[in-house]
XYZ file of N, CA and C in Angstrom:
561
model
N 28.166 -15.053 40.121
C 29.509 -14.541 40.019
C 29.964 -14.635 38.559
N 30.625 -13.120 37.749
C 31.142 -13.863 36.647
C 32.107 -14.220 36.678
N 32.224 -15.282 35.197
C 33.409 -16.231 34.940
C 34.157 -15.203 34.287
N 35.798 -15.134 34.659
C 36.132 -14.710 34.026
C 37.171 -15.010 33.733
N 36.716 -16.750 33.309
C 38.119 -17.248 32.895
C 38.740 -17.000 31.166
N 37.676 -16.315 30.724
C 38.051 -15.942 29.069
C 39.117 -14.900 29.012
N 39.413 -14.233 30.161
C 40.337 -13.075 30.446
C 42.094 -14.025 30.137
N 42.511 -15.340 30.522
C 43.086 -15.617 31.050
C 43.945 -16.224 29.534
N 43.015 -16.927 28.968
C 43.319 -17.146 27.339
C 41.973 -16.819 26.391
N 42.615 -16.729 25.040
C 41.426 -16.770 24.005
C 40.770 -17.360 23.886
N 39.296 -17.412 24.682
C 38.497 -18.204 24.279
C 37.660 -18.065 22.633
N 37.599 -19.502 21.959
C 37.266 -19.111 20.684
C 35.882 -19.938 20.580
N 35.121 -20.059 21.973
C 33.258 -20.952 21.638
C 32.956 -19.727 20.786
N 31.819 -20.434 20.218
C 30.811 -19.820 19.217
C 30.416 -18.336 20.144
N 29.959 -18.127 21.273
C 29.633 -17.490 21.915
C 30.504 -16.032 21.962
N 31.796 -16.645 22.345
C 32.525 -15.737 21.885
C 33.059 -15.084 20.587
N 32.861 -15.831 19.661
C 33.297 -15.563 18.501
C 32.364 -14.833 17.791
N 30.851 -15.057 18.143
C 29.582 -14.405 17.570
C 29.911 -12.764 18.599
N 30.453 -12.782 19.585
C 31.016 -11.026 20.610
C 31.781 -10.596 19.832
N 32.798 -11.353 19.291
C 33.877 -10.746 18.667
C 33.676 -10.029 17.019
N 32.297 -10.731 16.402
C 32.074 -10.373 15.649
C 31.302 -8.539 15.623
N 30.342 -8.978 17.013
C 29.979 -7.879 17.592
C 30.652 -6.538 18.000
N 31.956 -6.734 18.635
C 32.599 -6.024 19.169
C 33.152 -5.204 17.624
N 33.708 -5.735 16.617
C 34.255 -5.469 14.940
C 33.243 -4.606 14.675
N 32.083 -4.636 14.653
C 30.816 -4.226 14.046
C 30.632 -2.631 14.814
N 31.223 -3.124 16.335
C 30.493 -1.948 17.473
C 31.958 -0.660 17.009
N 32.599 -0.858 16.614
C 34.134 -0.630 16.664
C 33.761 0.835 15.598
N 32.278 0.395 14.632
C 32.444 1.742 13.373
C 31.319 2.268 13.815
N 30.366 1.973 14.261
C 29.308 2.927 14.823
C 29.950 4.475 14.754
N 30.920 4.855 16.261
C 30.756 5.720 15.888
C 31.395 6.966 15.374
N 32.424 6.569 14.489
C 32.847 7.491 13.090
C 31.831 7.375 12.345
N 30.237 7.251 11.945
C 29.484 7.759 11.442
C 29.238 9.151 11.821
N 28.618 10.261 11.063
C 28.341 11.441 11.199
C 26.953 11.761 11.367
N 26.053 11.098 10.510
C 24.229 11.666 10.577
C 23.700 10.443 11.343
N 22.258 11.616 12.172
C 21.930 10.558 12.736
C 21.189 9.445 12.176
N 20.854 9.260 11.146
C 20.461 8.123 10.477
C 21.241 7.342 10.870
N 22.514 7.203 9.874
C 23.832 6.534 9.447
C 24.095 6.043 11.173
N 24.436 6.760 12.021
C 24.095 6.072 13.717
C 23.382 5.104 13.985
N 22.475 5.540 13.653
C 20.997 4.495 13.992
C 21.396 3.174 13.466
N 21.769 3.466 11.806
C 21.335 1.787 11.548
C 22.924 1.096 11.577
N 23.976 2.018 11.857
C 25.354 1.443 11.960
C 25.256 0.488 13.044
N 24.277 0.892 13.911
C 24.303 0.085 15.576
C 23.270 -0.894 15.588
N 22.522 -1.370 14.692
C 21.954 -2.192 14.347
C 22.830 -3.420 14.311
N 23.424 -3.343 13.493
C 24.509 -4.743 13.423
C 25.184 -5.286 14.565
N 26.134 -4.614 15.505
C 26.560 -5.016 16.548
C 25.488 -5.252 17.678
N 24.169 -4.774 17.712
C 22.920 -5.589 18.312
C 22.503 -6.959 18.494
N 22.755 -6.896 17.037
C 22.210 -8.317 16.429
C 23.362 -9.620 17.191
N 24.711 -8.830 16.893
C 25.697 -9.707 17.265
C 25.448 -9.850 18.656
N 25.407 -8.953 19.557
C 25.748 -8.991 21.298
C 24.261 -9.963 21.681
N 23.127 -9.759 20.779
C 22.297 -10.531 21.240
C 22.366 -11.669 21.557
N 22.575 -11.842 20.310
C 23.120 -13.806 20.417
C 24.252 -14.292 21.468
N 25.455 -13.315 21.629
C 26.397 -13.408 21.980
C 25.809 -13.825 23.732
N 24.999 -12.620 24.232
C 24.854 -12.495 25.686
C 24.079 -13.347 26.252
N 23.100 -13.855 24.961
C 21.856 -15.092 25.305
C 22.948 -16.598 25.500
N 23.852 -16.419 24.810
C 24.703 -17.752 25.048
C 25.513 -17.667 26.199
N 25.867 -16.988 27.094
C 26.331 -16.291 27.927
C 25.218 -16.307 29.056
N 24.330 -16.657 29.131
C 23.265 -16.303 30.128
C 22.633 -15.306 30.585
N 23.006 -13.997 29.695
C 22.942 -12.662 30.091
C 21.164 -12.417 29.478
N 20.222 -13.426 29.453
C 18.823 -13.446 29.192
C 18.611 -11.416 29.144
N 18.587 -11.150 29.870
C 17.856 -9.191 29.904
C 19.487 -8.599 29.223
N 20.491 -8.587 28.895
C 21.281 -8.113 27.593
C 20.483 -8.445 26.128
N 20.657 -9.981 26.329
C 20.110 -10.344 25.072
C 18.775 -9.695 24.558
N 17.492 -9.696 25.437
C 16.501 -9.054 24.918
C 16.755 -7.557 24.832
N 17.366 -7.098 25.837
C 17.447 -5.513 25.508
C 18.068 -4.912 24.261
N 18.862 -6.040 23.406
C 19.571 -5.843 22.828
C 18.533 -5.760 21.120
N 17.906 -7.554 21.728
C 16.761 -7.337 20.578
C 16.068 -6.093 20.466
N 15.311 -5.456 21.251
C 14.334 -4.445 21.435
C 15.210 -2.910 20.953
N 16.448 -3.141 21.132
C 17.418 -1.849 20.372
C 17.801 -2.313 19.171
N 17.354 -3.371 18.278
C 17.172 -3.283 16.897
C 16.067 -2.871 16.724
N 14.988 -2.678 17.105
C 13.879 -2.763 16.916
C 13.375 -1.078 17.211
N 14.396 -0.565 18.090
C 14.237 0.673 18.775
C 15.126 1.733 17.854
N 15.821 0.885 17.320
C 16.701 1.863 16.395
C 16.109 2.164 14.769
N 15.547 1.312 14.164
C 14.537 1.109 13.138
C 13.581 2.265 13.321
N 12.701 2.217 14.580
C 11.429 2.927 15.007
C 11.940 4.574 15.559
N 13.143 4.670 15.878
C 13.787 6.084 16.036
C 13.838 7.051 14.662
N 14.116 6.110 13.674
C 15.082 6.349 12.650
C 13.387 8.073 12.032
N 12.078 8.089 12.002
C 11.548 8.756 11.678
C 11.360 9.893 12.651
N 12.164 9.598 13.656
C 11.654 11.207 15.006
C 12.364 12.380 14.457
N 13.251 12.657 13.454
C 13.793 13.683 12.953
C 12.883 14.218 12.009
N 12.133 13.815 11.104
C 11.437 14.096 10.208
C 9.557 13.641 10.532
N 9.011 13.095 11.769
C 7.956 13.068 12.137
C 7.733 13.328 13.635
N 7.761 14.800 13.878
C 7.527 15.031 15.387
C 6.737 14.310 16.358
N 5.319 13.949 15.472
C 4.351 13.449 15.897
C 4.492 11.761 16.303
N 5.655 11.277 16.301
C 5.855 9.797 16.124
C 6.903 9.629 17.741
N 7.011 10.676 18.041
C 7.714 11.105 19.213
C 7.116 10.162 20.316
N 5.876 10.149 20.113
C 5.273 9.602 21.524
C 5.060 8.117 21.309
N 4.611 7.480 20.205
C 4.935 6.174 20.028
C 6.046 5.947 20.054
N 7.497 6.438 19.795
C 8.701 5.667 20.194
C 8.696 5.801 21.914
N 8.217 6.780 23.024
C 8.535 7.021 23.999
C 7.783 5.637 24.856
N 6.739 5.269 24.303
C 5.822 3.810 24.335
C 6.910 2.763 25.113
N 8.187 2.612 24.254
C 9.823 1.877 24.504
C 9.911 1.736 25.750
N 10.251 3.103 26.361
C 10.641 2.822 27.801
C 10.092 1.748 28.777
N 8.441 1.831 28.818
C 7.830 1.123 29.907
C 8.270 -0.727 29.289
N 8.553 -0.459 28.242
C 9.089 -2.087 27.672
C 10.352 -2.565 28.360
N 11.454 -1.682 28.508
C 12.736 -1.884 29.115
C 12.504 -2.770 30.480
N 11.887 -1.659 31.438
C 11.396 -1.861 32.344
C 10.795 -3.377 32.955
N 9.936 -3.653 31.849
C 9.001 -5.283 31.795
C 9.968 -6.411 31.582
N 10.728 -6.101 30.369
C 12.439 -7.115 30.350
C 12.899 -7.311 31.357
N 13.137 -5.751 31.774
C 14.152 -6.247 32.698
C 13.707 -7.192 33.548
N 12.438 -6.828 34.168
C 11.576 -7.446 35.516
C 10.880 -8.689 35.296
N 11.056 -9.503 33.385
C 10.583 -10.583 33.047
C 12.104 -11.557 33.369
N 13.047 -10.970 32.840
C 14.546 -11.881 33.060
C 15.644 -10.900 34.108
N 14.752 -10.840 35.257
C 15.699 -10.403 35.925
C 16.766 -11.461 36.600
N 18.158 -10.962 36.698
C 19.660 -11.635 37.189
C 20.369 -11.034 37.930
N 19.914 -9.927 38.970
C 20.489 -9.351 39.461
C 21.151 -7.998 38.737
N 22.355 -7.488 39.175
C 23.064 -6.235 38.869
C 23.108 -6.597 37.391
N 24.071 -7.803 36.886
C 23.602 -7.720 34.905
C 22.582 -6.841 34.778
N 21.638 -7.604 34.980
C 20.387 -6.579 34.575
C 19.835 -5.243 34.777
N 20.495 -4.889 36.068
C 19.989 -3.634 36.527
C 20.572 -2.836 35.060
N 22.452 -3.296 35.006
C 22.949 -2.438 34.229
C 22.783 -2.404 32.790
N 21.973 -3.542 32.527
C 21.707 -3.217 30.537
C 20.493 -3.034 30.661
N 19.426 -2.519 31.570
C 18.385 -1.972 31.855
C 18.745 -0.183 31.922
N 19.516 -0.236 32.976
C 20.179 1.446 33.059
C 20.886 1.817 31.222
N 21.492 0.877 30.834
C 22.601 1.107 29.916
C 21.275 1.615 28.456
N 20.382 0.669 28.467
C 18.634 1.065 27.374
C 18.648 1.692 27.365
N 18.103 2.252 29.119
C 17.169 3.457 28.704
C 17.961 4.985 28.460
N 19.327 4.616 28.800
C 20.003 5.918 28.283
C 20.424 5.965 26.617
N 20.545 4.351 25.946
C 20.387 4.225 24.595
C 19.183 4.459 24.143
N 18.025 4.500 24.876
C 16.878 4.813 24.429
C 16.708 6.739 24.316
N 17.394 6.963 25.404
C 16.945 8.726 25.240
C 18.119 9.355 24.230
N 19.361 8.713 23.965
C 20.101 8.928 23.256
C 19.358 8.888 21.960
N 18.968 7.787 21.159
C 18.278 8.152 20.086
C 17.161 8.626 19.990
N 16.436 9.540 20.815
C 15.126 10.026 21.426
C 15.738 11.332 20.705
N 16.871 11.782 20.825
C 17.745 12.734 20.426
C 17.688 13.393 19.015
N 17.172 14.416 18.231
C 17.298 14.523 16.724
C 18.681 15.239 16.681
N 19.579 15.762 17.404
C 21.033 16.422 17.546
C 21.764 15.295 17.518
N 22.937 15.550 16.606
C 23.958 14.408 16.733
C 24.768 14.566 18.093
N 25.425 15.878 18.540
C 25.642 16.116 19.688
C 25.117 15.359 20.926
N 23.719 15.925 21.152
C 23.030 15.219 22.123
C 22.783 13.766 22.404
N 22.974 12.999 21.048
C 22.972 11.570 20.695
C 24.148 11.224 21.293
N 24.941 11.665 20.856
C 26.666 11.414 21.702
C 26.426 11.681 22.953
N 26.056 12.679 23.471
C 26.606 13.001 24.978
C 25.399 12.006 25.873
N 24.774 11.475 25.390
C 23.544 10.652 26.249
C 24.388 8.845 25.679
N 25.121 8.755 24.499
C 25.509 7.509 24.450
C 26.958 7.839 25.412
N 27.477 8.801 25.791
C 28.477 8.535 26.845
C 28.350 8.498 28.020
N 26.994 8.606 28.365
C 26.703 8.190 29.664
C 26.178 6.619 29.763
N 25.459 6.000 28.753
C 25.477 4.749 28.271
C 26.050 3.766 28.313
N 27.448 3.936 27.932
C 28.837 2.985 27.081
C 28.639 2.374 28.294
N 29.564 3.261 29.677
C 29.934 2.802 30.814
C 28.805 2.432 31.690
N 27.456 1.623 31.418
C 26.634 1.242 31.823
C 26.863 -0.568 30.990
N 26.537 -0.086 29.582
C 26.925 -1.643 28.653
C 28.145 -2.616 29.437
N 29.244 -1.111 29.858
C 30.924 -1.809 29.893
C 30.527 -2.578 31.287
N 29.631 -1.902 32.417
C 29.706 -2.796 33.509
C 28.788 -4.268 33.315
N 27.840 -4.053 32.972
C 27.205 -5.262 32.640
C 28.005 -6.861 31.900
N 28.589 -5.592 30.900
C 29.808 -6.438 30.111
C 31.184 -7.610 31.182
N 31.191 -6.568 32.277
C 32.006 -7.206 33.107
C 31.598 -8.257 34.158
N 30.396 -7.948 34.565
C 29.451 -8.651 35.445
C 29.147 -10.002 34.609
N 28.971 -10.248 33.611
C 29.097 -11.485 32.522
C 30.385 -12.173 32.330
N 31.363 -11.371 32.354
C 32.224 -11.600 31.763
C 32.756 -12.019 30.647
N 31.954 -10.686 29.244
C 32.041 -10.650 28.204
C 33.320 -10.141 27.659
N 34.432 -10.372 27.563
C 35.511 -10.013 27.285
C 35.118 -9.127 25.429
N 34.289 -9.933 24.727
C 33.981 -8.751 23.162
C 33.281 -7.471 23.768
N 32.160 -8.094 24.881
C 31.597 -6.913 25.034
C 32.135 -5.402 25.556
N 33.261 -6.017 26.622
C 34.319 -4.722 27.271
C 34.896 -4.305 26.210
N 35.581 -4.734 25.137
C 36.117 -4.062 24.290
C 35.598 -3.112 23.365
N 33.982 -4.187 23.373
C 33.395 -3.101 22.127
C 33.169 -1.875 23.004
N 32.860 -1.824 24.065
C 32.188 -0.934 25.153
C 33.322 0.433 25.136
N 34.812 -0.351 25.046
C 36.160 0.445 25.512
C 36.294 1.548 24.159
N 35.907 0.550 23.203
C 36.633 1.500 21.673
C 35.198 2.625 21.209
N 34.043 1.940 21.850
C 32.963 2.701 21.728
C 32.682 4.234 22.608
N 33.333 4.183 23.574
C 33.801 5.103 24.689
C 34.721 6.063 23.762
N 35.839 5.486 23.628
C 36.464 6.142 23.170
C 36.344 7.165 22.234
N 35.865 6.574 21.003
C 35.515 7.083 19.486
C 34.961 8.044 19.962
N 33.821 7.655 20.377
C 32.287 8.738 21.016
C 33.124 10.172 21.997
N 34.011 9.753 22.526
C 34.499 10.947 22.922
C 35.131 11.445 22.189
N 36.283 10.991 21.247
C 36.763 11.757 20.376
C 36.016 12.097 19.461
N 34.986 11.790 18.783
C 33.812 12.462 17.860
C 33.655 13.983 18.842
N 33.033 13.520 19.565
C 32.756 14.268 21.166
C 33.319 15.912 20.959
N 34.526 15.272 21.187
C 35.829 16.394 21.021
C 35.896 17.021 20.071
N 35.967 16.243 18.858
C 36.475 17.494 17.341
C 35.610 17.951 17.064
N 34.114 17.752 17.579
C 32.741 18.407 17.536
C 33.323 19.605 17.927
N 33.907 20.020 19.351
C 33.877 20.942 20.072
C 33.112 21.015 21.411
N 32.880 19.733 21.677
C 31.403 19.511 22.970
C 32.267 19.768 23.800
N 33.904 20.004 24.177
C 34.199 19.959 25.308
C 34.872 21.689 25.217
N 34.850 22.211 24.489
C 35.376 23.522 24.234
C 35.383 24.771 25.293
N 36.320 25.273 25.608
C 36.023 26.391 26.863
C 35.121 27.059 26.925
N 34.051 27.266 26.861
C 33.052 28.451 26.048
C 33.113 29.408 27.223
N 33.450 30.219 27.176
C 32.624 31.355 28.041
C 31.473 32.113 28.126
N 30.519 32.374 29.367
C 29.734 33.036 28.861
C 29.602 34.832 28.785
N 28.513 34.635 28.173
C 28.900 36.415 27.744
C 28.133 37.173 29.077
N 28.683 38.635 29.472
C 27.902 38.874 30.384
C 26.344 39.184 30.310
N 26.170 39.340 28.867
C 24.883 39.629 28.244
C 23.978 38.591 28.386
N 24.322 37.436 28.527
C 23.623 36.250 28.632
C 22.998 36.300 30.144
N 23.626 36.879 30.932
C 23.000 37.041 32.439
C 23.483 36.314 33.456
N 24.450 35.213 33.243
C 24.828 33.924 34.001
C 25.860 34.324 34.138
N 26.524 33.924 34.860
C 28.025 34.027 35.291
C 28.669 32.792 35.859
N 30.269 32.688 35.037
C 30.998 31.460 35.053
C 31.193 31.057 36.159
């Protein structure tokens, strides 16, 4: 069951304070624009939630979290080496083994689910597509986040949601488009 007595006042353990650092970090991800600048912006708040979730007991956050520094590094050449495509895809069956080495129940199911959609998200060479696969993501992190009862982690999860949709938006990803009848499909 999580605790969720950190909801109630500020808790300030190390644990939390190493989330909170996390959550600050997760907060600029994503007003970056290229997908590089993505990649290694989310590096940092990794590093933080790792530590954060391992103190927390969240064992399969924490490693998944390691393995998405590690996954974000090894992404960073699929734009400029097609051929490297299939050694990052290698990742997935790793998620999988985490999860099923520190499994905890639903936690885990959901920063197992929450990977591998951060995993196909940066699988992504479109910044677009990177977004619309990390918004199916967020709200995978945010439940896990709650199932712990990571109070940095919901937040980073909340403002990370957010941004990502409003990036989302002034992109135009949500734009009326119509289609043409020339295209053959019909609305």
């Amino acid at each position: 069951m999580p605790d969720f007595s950190a909801w109630s006042t500020l808790d300030l353990s190390t644990a939390q304070i190493i989330g909170y650092l996390g959550t600050v970090s997760a907060m600029l991800w994503p007003v970056f624009h290229g997908r590089v600048a993505l990649l290694l912006a989310q590096l940092v708040p990794s590093l933080f939630f790792m530590v954060h979730f391992w103190l927390l007991g969240g064992v399969t956050g924490a490693a998944l979290n390691l393995l998405a520094v590690l996954q974000g590094v090894a992404a960073i050449p699929l734009g400029t080496r097609p051929n490297f495509r299939v050694a990052y895809l290698l990742i997935l069956p790793v998620i999988a083994g985490l999860m099923a080495m520190t499994w905890n129940g639903w936690p885990s199911l959901f920063a197992a689910l929450a990977m591998t959609l951060v995993s196909v998200a940066r699988y992504q060479t479109g910044v677009l597509r990177f977004r619309l696969f990390m918004a199916l993501a967020l709200p995978c992190w945010f439940t896990h986040s709650v199932l712990l009862g990571s109070v940095p982690g919901m937040l980073a999860d909340v403002v990370g949601m957010t941004v990502n949709l409003w990036m989302l938006a002034r992109s135009g990803a949500f734009a009326n488009r119509r289609l043409s009848p020339e295209s053959g499909a019909s609305p």
